[in-house]
mmCIF file with all atom_site columns, C-alpha atoms in Angstrom:
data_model
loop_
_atom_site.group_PDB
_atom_site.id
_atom_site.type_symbol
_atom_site.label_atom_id
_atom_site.label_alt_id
_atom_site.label_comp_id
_atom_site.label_asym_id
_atom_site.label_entity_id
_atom_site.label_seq_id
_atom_site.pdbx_PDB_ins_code
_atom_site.Cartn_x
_atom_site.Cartn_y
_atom_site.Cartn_z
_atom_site.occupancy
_atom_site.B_iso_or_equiv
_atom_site.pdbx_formal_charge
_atom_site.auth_seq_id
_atom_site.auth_comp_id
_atom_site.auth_asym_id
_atom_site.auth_atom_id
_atom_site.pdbx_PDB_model_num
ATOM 1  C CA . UNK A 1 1  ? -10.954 7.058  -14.376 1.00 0.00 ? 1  UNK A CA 1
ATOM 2  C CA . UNK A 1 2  ? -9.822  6.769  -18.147 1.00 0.00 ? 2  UNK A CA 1
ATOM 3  C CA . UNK A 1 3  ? -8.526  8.675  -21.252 1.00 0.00 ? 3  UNK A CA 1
ATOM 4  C CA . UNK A 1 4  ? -12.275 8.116  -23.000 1.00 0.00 ? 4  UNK A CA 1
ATOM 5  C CA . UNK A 1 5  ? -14.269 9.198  -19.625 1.00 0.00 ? 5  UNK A CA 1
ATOM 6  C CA . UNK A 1 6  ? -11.614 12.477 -19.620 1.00 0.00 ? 6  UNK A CA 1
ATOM 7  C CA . UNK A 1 7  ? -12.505 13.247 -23.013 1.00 0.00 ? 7  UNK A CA 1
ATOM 8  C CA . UNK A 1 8  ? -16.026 12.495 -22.534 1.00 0.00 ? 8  UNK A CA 1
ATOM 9  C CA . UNK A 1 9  ? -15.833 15.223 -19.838 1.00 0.00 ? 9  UNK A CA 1
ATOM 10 C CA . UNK A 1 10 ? -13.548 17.392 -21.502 1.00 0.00 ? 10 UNK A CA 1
ATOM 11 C CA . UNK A 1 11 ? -16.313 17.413 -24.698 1.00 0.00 ? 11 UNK A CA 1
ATOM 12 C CA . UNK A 1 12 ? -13.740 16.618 -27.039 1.00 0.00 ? 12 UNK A CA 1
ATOM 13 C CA . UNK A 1 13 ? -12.763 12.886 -28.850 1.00 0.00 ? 13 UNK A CA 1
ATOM 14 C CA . UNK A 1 14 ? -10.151 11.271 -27.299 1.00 0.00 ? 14 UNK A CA 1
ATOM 15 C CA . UNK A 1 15 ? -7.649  12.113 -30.352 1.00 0.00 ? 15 UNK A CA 1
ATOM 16 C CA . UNK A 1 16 ? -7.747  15.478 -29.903 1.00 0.00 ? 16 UNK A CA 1
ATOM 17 C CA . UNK A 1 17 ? -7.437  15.315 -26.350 1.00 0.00 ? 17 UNK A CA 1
ATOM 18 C CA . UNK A 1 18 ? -4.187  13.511 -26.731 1.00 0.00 ? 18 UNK A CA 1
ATOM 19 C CA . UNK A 1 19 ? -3.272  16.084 -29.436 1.00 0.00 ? 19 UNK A CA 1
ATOM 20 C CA . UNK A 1 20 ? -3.615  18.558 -27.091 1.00 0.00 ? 20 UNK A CA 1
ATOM 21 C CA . UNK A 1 21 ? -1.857  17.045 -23.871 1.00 0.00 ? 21 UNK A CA 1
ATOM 22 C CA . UNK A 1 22 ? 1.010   16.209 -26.439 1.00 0.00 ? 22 UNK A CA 1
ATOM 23 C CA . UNK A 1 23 ? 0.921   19.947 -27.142 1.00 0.00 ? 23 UNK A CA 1
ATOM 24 C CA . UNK A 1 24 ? 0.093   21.985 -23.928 1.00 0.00 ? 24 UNK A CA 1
ATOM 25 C CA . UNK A 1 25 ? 1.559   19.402 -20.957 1.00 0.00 ? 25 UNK A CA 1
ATOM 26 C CA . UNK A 1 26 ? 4.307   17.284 -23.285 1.00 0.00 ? 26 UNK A CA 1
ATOM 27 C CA . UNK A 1 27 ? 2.671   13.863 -22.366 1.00 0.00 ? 27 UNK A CA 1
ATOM 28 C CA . UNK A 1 28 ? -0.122  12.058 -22.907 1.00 0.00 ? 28 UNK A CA 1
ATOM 29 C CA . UNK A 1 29 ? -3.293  11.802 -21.121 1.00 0.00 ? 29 UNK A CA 1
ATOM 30 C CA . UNK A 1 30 ? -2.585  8.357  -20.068 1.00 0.00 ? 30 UNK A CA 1
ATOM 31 C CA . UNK A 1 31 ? 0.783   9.366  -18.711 1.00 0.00 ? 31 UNK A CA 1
ATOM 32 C CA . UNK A 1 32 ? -0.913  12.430 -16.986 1.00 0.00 ? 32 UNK A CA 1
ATOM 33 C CA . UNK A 1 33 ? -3.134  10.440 -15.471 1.00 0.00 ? 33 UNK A CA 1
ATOM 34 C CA . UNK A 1 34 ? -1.192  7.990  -14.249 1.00 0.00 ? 34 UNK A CA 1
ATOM 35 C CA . UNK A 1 35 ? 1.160   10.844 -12.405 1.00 0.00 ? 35 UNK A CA 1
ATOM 36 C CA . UNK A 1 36 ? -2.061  11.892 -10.851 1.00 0.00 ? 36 UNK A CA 1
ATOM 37 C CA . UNK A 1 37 ? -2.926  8.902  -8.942  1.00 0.00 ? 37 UNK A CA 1
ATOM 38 C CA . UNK A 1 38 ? 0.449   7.980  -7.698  1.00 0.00 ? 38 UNK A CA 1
ATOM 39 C CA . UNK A 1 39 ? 0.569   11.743 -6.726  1.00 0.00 ? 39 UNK A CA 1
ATOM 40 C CA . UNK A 1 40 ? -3.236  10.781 -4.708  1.00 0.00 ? 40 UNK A CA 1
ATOM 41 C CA . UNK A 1 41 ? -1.372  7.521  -3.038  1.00 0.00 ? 41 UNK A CA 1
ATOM 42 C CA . UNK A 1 42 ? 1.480   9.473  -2.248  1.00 0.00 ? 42 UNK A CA 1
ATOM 43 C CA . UNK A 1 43 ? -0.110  12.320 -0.045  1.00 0.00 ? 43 UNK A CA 1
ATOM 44 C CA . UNK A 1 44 ? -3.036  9.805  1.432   1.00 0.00 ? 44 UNK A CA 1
ATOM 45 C CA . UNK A 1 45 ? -0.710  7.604  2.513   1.00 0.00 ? 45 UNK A CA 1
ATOM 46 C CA . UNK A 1 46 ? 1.695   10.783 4.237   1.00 0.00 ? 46 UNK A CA 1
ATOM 47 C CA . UNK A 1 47 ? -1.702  11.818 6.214   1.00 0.00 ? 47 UNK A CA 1
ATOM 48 C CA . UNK A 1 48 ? -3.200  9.000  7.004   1.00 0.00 ? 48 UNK A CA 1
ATOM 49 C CA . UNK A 1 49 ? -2.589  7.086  9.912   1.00 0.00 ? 49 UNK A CA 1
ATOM 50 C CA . UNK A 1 50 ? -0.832  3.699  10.336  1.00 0.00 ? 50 UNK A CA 1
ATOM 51 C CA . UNK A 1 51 ? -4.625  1.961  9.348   1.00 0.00 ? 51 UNK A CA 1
ATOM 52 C CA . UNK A 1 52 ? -3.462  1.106  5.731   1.00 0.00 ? 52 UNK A CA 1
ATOM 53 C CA . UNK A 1 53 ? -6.649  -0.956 4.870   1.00 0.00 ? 53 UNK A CA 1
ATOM 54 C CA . UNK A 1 54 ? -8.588  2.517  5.613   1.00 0.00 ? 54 UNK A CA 1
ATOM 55 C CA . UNK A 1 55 ? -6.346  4.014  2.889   1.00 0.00 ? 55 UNK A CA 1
ATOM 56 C CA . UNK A 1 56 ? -6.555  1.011  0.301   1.00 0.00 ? 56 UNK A CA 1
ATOM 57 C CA . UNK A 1 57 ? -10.336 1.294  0.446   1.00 0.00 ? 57 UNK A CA 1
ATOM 58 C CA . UNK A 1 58 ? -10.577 4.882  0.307   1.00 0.00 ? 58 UNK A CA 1
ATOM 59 C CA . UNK A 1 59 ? -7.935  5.160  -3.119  1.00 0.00 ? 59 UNK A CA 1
ATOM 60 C CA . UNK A 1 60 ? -10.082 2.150  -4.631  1.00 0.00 ? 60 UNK A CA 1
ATOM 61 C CA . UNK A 1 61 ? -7.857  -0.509 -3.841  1.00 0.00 ? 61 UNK A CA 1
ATOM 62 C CA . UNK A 1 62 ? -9.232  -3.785 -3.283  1.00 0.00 ? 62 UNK A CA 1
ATOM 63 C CA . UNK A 1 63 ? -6.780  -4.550 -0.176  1.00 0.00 ? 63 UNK A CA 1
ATOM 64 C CA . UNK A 1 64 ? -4.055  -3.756 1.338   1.00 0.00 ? 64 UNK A CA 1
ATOM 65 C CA . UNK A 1 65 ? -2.137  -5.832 -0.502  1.00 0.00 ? 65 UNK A CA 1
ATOM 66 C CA . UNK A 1 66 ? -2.960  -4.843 -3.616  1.00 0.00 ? 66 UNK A CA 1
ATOM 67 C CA . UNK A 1 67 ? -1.892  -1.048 -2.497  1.00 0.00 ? 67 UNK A CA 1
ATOM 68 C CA . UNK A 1 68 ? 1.950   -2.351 -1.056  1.00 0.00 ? 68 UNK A CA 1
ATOM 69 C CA . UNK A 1 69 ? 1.609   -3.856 -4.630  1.00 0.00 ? 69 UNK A CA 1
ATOM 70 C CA . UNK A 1 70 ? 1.330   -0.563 -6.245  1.00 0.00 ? 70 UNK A CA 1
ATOM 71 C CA . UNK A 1 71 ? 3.616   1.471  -4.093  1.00 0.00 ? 71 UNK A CA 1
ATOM 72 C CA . UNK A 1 72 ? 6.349   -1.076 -4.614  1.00 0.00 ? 72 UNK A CA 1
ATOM 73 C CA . UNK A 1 73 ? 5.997   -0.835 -8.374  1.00 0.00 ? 73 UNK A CA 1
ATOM 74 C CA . UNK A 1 74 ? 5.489   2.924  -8.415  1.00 0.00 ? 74 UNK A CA 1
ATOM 75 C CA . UNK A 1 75 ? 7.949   3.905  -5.444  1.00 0.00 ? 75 UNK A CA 1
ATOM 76 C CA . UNK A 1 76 ? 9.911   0.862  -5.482  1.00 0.00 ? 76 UNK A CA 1
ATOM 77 C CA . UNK A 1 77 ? 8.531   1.407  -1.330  1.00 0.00 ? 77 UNK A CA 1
ATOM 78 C CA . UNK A 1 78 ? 6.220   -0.314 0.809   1.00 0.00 ? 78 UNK A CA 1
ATOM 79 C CA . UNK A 1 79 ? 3.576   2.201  2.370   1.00 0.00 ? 79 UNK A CA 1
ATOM 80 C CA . UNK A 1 80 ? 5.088   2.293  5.873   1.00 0.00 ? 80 UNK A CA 1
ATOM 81 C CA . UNK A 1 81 ? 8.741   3.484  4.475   1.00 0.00 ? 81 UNK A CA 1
ATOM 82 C CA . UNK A 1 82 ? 6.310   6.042  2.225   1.00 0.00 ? 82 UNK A CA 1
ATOM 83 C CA . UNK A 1 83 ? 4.952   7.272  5.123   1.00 0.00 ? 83 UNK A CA 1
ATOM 84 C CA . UNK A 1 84 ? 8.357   7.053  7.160   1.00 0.00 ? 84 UNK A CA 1
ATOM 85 C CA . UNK A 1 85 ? 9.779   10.002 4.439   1.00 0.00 ? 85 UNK A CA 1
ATOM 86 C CA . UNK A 1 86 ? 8.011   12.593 6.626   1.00 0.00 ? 86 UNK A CA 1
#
């Protein structure tokens, strides 16, 4: 869930994983995982139903609102016109 826990995981301090994200994926961890979770809204928002609380719950939102919140700053989209891409 963050750049220390990765490391943690990944056995190695959290310089050195940056060093080697820098050098092996030309961004940074935080970056990288950032991409990954808008990626993870992205695609359980295109199978889900039209239940959008189901979704915000199951991503780790705390509501529905907060997940509109996040689409509209990450896809400048609300779920529904997300969803509507299909």
């Amino acid at each position: 869930s963050n750049v220390n826990e990765l490391a943690k995981a990944c056995n190695v301090s959290t310089k050195t994983l940056t060093r080697n994200f820098k050098k092996y994926f030309n961004t940074t961890p935080k970056k990288w995982m950032l991409a990954q979770k808008k990626e993870k809204v992205r695609l359980e928002i295109m199978k889900s139903g039209d239940n959008m609380k189901m979704v915000s719950t199951h991503l780790g939102f705390s509501s529905s609102s907060q997940l509109n919140s996040y689409c509209r700053k990450f896809f400048d989209k609300t779920p529904k016109e997300i969803k509507q891409e299909l």
